[in-house]
Every structure is written in C-alpha cells, then in structure tokens.
PDB file of C-alpha atoms in Angstrom:
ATOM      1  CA  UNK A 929     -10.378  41.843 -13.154  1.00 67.00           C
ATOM      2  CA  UNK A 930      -7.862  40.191 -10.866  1.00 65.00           C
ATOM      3  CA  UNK A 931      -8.350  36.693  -9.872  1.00 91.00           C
ATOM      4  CA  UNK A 932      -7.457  34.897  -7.038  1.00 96.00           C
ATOM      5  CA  UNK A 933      -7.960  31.449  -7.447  1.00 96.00           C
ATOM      6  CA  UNK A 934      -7.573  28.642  -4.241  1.00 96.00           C
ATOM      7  CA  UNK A 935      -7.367  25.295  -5.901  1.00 90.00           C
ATOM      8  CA  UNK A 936      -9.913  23.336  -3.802  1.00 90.00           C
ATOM      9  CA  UNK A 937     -13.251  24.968  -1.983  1.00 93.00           C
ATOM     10  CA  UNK A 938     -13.774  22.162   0.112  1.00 95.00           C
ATOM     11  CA  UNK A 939     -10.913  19.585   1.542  1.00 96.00           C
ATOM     12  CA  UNK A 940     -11.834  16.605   3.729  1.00 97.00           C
ATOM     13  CA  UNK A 941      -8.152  15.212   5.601  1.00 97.00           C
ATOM     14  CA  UNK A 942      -7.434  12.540   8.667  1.00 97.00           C
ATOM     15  CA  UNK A 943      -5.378  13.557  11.163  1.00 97.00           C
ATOM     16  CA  UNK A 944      -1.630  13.611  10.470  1.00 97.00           C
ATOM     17  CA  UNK A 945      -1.889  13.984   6.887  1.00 97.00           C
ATOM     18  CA  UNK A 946      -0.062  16.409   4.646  1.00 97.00           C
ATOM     19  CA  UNK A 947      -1.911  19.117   3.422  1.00 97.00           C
ATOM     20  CA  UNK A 948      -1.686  21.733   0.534  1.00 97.00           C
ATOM     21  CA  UNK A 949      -3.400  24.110  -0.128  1.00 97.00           C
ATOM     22  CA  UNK A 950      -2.795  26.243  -3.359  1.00 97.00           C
ATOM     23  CA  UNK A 951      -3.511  30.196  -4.187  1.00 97.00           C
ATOM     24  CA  UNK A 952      -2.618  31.508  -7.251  1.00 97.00           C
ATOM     25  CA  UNK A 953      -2.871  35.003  -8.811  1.00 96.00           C
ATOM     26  CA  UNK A 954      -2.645  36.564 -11.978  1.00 94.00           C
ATOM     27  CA  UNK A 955      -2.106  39.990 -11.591  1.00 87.00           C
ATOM     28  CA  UNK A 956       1.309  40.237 -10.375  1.00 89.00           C
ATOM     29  CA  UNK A 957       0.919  41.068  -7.433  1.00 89.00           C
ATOM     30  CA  UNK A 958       3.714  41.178  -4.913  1.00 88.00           C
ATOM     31  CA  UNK A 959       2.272  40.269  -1.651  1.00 90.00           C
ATOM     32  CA  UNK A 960       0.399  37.447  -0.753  1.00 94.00           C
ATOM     33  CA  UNK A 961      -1.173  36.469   2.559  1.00 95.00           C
ATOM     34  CA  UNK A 962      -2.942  33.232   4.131  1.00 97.00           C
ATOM     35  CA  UNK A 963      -5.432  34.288   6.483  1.00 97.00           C
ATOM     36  CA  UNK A 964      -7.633  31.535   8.633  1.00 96.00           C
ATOM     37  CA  UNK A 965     -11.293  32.451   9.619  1.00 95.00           C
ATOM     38  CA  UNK A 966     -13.262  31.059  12.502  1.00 93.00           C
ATOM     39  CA  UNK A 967     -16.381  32.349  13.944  1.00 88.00           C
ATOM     40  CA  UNK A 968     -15.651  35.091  16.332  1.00 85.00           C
ATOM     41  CA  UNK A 969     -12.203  35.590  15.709  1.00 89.00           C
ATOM     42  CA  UNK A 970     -12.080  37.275  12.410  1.00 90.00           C
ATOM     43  CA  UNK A 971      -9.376  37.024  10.088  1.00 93.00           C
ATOM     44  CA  UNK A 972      -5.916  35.625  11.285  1.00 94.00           C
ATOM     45  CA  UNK A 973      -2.925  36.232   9.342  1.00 94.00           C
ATOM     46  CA  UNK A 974      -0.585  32.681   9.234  1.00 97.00           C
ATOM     47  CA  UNK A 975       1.880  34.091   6.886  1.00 96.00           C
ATOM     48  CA  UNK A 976       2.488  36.479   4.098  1.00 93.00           C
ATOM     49  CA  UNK A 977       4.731  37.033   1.007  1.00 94.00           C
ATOM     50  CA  UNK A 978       5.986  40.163   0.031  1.00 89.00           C
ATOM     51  CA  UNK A 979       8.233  38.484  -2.847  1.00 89.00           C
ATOM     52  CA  UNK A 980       9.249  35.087  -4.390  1.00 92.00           C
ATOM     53  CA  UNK A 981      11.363  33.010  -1.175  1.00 89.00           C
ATOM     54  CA  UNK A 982      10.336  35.578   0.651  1.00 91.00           C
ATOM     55  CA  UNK A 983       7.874  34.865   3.479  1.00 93.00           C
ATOM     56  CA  UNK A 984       6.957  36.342   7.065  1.00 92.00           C
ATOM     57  CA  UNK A 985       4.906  34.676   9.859  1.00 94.00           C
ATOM     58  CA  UNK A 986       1.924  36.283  10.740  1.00 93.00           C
ATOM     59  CA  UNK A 987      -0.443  35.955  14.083  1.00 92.00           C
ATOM     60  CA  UNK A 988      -0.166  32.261  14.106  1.00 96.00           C
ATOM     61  CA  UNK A 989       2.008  30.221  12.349  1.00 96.00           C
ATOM     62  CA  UNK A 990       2.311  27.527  14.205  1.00 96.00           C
ATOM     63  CA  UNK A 991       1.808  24.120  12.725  1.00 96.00           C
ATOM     64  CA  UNK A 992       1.913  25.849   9.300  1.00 98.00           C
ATOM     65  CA  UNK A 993       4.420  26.653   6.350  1.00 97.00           C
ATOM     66  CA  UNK A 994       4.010  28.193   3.385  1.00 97.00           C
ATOM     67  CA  UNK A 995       5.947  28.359  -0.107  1.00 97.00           C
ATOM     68  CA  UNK A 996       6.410  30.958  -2.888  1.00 96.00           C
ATOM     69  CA  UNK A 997       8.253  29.514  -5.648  1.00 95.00           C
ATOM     70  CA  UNK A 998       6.537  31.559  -8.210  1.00 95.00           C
ATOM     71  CA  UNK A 999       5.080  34.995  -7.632  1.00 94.00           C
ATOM     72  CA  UNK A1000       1.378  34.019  -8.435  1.00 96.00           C
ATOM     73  CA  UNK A1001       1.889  31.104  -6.814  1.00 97.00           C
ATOM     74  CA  UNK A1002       1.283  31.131  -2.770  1.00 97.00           C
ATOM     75  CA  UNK A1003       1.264  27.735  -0.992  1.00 97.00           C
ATOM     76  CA  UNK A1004      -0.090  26.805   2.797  1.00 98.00           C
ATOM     77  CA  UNK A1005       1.579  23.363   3.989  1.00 98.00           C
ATOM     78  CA  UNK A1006      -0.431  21.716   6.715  1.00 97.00           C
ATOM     79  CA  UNK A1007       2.863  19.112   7.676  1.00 94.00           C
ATOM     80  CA  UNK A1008       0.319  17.401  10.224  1.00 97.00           C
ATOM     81  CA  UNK A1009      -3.161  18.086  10.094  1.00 97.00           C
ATOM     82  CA  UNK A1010      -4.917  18.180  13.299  1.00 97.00           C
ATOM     83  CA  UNK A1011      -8.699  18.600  14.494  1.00 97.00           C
ATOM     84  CA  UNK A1012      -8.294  22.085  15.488  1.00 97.00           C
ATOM     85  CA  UNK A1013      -7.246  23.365  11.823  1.00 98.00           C
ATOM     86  CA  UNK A1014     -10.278  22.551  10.855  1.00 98.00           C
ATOM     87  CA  UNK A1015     -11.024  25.893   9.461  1.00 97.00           C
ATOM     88  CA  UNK A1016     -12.006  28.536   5.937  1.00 96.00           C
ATOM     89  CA  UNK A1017      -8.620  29.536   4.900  1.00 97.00           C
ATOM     90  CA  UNK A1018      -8.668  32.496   2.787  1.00 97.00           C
ATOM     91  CA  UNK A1019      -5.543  33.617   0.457  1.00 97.00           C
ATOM     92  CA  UNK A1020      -5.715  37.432  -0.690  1.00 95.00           C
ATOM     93  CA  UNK A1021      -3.161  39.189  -2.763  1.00 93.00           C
ATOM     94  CA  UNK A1022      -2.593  43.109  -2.986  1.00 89.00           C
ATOM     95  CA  UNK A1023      -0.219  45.167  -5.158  1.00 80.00           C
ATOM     96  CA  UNK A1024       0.336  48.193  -3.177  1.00 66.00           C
ATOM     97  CA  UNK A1025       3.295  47.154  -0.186  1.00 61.00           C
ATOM     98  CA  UNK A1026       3.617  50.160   2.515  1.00 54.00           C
ATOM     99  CA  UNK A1027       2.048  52.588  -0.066  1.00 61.00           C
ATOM    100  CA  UNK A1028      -1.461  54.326   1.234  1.00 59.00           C
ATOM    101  CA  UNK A1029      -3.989  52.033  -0.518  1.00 64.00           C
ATOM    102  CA  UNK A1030      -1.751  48.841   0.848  1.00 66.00           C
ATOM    103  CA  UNK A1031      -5.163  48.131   2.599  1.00 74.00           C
ATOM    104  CA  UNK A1032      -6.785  46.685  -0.960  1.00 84.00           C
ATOM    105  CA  UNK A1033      -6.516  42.873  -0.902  1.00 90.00           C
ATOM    106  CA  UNK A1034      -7.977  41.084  -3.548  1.00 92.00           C
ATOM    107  CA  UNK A1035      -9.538  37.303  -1.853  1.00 95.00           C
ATOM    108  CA  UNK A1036     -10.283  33.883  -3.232  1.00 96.00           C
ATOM    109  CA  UNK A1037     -13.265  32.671  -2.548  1.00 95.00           C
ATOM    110  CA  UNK A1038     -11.567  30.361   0.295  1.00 95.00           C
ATOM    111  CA  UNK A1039     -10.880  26.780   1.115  1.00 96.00           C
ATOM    112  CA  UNK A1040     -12.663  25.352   3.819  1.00 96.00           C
ATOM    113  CA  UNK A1041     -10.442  22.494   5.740  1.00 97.00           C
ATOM    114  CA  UNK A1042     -12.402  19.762   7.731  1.00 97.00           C
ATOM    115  CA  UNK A1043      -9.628  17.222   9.718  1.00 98.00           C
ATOM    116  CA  UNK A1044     -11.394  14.137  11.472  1.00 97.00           C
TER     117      UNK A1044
ATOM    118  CA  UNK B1221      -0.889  51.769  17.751  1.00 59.00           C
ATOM    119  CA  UNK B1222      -2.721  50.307  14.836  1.00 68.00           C
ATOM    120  CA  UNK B1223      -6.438  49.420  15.255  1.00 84.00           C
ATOM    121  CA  UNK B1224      -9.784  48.989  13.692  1.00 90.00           C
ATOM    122  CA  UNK B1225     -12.823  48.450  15.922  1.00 93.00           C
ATOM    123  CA  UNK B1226     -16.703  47.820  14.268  1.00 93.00           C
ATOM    124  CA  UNK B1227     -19.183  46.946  16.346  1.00 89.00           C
ATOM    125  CA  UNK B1228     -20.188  43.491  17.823  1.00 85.00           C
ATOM    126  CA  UNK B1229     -23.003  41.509  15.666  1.00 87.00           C
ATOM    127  CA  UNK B1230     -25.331  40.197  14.275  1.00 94.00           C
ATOM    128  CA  UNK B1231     -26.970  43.051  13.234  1.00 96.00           C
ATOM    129  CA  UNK B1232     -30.642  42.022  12.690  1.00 97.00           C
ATOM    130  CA  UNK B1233     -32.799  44.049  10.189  1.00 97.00           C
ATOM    131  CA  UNK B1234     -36.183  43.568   8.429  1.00 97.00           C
ATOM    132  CA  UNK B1235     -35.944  44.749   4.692  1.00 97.00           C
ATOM    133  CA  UNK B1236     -35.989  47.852   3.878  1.00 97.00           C
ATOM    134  CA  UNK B1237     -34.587  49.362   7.167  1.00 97.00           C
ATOM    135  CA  UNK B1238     -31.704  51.649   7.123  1.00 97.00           C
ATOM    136  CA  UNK B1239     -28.219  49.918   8.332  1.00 97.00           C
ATOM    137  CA  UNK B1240     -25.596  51.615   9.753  1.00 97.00           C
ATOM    138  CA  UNK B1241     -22.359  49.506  10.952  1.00 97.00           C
ATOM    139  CA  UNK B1242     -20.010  51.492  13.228  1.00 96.00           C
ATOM    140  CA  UNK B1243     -16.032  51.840  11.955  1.00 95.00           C
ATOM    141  CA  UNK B1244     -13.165  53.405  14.022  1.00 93.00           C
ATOM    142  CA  UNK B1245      -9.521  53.775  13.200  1.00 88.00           C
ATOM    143  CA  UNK B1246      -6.542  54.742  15.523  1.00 83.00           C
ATOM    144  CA  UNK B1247      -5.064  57.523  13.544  1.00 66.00           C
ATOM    145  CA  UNK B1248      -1.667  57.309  12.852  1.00 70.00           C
ATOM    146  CA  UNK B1249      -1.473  59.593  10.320  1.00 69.00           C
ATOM    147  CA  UNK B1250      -4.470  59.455   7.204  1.00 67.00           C
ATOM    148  CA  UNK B1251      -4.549  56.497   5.878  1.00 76.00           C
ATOM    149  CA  UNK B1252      -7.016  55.119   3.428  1.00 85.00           C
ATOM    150  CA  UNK B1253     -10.052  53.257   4.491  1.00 90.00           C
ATOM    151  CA  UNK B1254     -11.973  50.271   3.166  1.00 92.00           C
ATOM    152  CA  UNK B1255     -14.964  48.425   3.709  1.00 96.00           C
ATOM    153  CA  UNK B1256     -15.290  44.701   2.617  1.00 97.00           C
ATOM    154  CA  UNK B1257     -17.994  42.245   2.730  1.00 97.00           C
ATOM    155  CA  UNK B1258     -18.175  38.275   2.432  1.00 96.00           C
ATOM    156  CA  UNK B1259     -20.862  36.533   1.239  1.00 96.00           C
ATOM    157  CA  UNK B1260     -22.205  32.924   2.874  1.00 92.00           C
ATOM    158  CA  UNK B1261     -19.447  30.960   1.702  1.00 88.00           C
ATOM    159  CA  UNK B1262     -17.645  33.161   0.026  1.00 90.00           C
ATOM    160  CA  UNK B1263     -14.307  35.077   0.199  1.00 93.00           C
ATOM    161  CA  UNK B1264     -13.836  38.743   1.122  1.00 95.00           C
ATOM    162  CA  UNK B1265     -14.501  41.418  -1.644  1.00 95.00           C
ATOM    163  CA  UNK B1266     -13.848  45.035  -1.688  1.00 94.00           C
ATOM    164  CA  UNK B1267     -17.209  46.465  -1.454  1.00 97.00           C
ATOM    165  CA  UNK B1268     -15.982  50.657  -1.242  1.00 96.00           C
ATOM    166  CA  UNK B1269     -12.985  52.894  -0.221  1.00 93.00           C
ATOM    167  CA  UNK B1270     -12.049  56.287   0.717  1.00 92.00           C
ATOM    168  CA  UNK B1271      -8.234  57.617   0.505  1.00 86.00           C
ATOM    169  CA  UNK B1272      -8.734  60.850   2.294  1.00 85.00           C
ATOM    170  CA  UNK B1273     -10.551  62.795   5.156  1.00 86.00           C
ATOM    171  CA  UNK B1274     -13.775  63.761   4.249  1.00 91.00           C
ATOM    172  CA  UNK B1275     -14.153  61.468   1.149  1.00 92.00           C
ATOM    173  CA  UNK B1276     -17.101  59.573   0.725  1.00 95.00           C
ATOM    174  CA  UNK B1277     -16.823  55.761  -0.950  1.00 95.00           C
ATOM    175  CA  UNK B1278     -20.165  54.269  -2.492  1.00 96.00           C
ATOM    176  CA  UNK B1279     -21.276  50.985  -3.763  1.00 97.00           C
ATOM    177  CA  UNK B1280     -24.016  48.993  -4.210  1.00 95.00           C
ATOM    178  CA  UNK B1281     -26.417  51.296  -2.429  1.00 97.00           C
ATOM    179  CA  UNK B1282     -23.903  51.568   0.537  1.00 98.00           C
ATOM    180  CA  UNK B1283     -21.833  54.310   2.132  1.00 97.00           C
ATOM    181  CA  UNK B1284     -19.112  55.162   4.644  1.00 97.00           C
ATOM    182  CA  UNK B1285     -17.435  58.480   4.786  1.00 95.00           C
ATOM    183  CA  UNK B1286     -13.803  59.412   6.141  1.00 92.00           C
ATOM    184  CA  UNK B1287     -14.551  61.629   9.042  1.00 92.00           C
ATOM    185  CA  UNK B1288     -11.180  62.793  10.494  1.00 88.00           C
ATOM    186  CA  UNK B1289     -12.109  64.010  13.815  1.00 89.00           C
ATOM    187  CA  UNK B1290     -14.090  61.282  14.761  1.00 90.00           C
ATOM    188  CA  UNK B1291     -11.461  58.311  13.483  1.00 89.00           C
ATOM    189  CA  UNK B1292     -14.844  56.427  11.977  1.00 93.00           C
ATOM    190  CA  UNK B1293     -15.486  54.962   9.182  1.00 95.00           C
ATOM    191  CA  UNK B1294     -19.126  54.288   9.476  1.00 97.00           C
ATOM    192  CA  UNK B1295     -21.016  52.044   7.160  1.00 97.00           C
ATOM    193  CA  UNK B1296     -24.252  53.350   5.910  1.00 98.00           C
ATOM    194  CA  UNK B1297     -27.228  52.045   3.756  1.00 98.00           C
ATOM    195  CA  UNK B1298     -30.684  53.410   3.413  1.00 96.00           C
ATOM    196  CA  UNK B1299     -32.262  50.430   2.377  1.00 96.00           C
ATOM    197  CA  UNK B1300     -31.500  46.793   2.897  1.00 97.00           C
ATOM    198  CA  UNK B1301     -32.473  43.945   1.362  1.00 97.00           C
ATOM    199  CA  UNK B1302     -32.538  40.327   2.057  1.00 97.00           C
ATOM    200  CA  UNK B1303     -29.268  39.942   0.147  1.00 97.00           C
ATOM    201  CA  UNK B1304     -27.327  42.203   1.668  1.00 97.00           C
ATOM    202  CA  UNK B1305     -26.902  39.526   4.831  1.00 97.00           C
ATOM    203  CA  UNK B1306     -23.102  39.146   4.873  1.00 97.00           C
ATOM    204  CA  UNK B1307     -20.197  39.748   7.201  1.00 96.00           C
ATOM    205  CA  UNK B1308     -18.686  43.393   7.076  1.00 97.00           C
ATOM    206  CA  UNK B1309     -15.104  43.954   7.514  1.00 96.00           C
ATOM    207  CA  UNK B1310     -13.554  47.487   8.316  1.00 95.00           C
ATOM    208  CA  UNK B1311      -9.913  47.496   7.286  1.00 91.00           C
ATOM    209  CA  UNK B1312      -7.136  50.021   7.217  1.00 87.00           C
ATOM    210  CA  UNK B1313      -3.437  49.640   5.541  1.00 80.00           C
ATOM    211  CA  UNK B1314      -0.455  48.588   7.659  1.00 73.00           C
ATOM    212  CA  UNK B1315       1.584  51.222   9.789  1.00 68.00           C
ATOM    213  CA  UNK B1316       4.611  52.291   8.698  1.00 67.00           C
ATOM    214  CA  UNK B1317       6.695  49.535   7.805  1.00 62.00           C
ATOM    215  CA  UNK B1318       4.450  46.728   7.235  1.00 70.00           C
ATOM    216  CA  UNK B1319       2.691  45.317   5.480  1.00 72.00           C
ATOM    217  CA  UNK B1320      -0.004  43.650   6.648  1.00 80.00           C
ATOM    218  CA  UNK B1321      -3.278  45.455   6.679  1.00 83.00           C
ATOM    219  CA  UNK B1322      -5.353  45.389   9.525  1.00 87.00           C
ATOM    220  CA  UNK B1323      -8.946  44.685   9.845  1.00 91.00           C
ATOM    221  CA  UNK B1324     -11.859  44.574  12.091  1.00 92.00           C
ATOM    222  CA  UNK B1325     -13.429  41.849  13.309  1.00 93.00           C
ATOM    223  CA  UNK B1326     -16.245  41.981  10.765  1.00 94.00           C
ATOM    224  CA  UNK B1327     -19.914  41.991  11.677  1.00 95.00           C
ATOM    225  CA  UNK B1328     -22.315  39.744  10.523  1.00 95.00           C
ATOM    226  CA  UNK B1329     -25.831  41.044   9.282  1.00 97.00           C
ATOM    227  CA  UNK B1330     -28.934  39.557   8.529  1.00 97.00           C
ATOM    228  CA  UNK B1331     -31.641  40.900   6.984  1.00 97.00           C
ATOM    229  CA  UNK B1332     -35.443  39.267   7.237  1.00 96.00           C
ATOM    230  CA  UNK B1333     -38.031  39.585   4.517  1.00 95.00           C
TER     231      UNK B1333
END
C-alpha cells in the first residue's frame, strides 16, 4: 500500500517561529501537494510538486514555502507563524500527472498546526 | 470551466437510513470520478472511483455511478451506520494541463444510533 507519512500529527508554535512541516512518500510518486483544511472552506491547495526543485503555488501561498529536495520528500516552511495558520494541513501524493485518473491522491493522515 | 459541487451539510441520519450525497461535475470532456472520505481526525482516503460514463464504483457498502447526462456523481448507501459519520469529498482530475485535481467542498455526515 502507499504511505504517506507527515512527520508530526499535532504541532504547538508561538508566533513568529519557524515552522516545518515534513511529508514523505514511498511510492514514487511524482506530484506532491500541501493542502490546508478549515471548517467550511474545504481543501486549499498552498503548493504542489510535480518533480524534485520543481514547485507551483497553489490557491494560497502566501506566508508559505515549500521544498522538494528529494522526490518522497515534500516540505511546508511556515518562515513566520502567525495565529491565523492555525490550521490541519494535509500532504497527498498521486502518480498519475494530466493522465485521466490524475484525480487519485493518496493523503497522510494530516498535521494539525495550533500558533498562540 | 472546471468544477465539482456536493451539497451543503451536515447531513443528519439515524442508523440504518439510506444516504444519498449529491455530486456534479462540469464536463469538460469524461473524466474520471472519485469519491473520498475523512475520518474525525484523519486524512482523506479514497473510498471508490469510476473512469467512465455509466460505470458504477463500490466500497464499503457505498455507491456512486457516472451518469453522463446528468454531470453527477451521486453518493449512495442503503444503510448507514454510526461509523460511517465522516466528511465526503467529490473530486475530479485537473483540466487539461494541470495538475491539480479539483474537489468539492466535502460534506460532513453524522449518523445517530
């Protein structure tokens, strides 16, 4: 089965601190997304990786990077944290890029973020 | 364009009462479809698929078939049971040229003993 593993489930940060959050897969898979949950908003893409150093900003990016130095490695950077990224981030990964079953993400089971 | 729409939530059933969880698509062209669903405090999972009009996906009791000429996608169970309270998500593959999927909104249900 493929795994997607995020590295902590729960994170507890102060404002202004650096934060990482880590997604790795082992299935090499070529894409790679962070997504960002919130009640009544659904899913929101931040970014996504369709290959090693190669990224793409998604719905909202702002006050986020990302890093792919490895393919089944897929890190969100948090340079600041601030109150309202307090949030369940969710990393999926999916094989298939434009092909028809591009729609089949595999998730982790998600990180939830809590900034005082 | 390049939409999914469900319908709005909570859904609120007792057990045992048949669920059905509205899907549509704007069709640009035939893609596949997919249903996911998250678990309290969990991440999203696959839960069933279809690649083609008129194909039925299945699991776990659940069931959503590709109907073409209505763009839907509609979620169906018979029976539900207390653990079947989750969000649904309705999610299609990217247009041409991306890709990002793109998925509903999700719908939360809850199901009472």
């Amino acid at each position: 089965d493929v795994k997607v593993t995020q590295s902590s489930r729960y994170l507890v940060k102060r404002t202004g601190e650096k934060v990482f959050l880590e997604c790795v897969q082992d299935m090499d898979h070529e894409n790679m997304f962070w997504y960002r949950q919130d009640p009544g908003l659904g899913l929101r893409l931040i970014y996504f990786s369709y290959d090693v150093k190669m990224k793409e900003k998604g719905d909202i990016p702002e006050g986020y990077s990302v890093s792919r130095e490895k393919k089944e490695r897929f890190s969100l950077i948090l340079e600041s944290a601030s109150t309202n990224q307090t949030s369940m981030y969710l990393c999926a990964s999916s094989l298939y890029g434009r092909a028809e079953r591009a729609g089949e993400l595999f998730f982790g089971e998600g990180s939830r973020l809590t900034v005082l | 364009g390049n939409s999914v729409t469900q319908m709005e939530g909570p859904v609120t059933l007792s057990e045992e009462a048949f669920l059905t969880i509205n899907c549509t698509y704007t069709a640009t062209g035939y893609p596949s479809l997919f249903w996911y669903v998250q678990y309290p405090g969990e991440g999203l999972q696959l839960l069933l698929k279809a690649t083609k009009a008129d194909d039925k996906g299945s699991n776990k009791g659940f069931e959503a078939t590709y109907r073409k000429e209505t763009t839907s996608f509609h979620l169906e169970k018979g029976s539900v049971q207390v653990s079947d309270s989750a969000v649904y998500f309705c999610a299609r593959p990217p247009p041409g040229g991306s890709y990002i999927p793109t998925f509903g909104r999700g719908t939360s249900l809850i199901v009472h003993p």
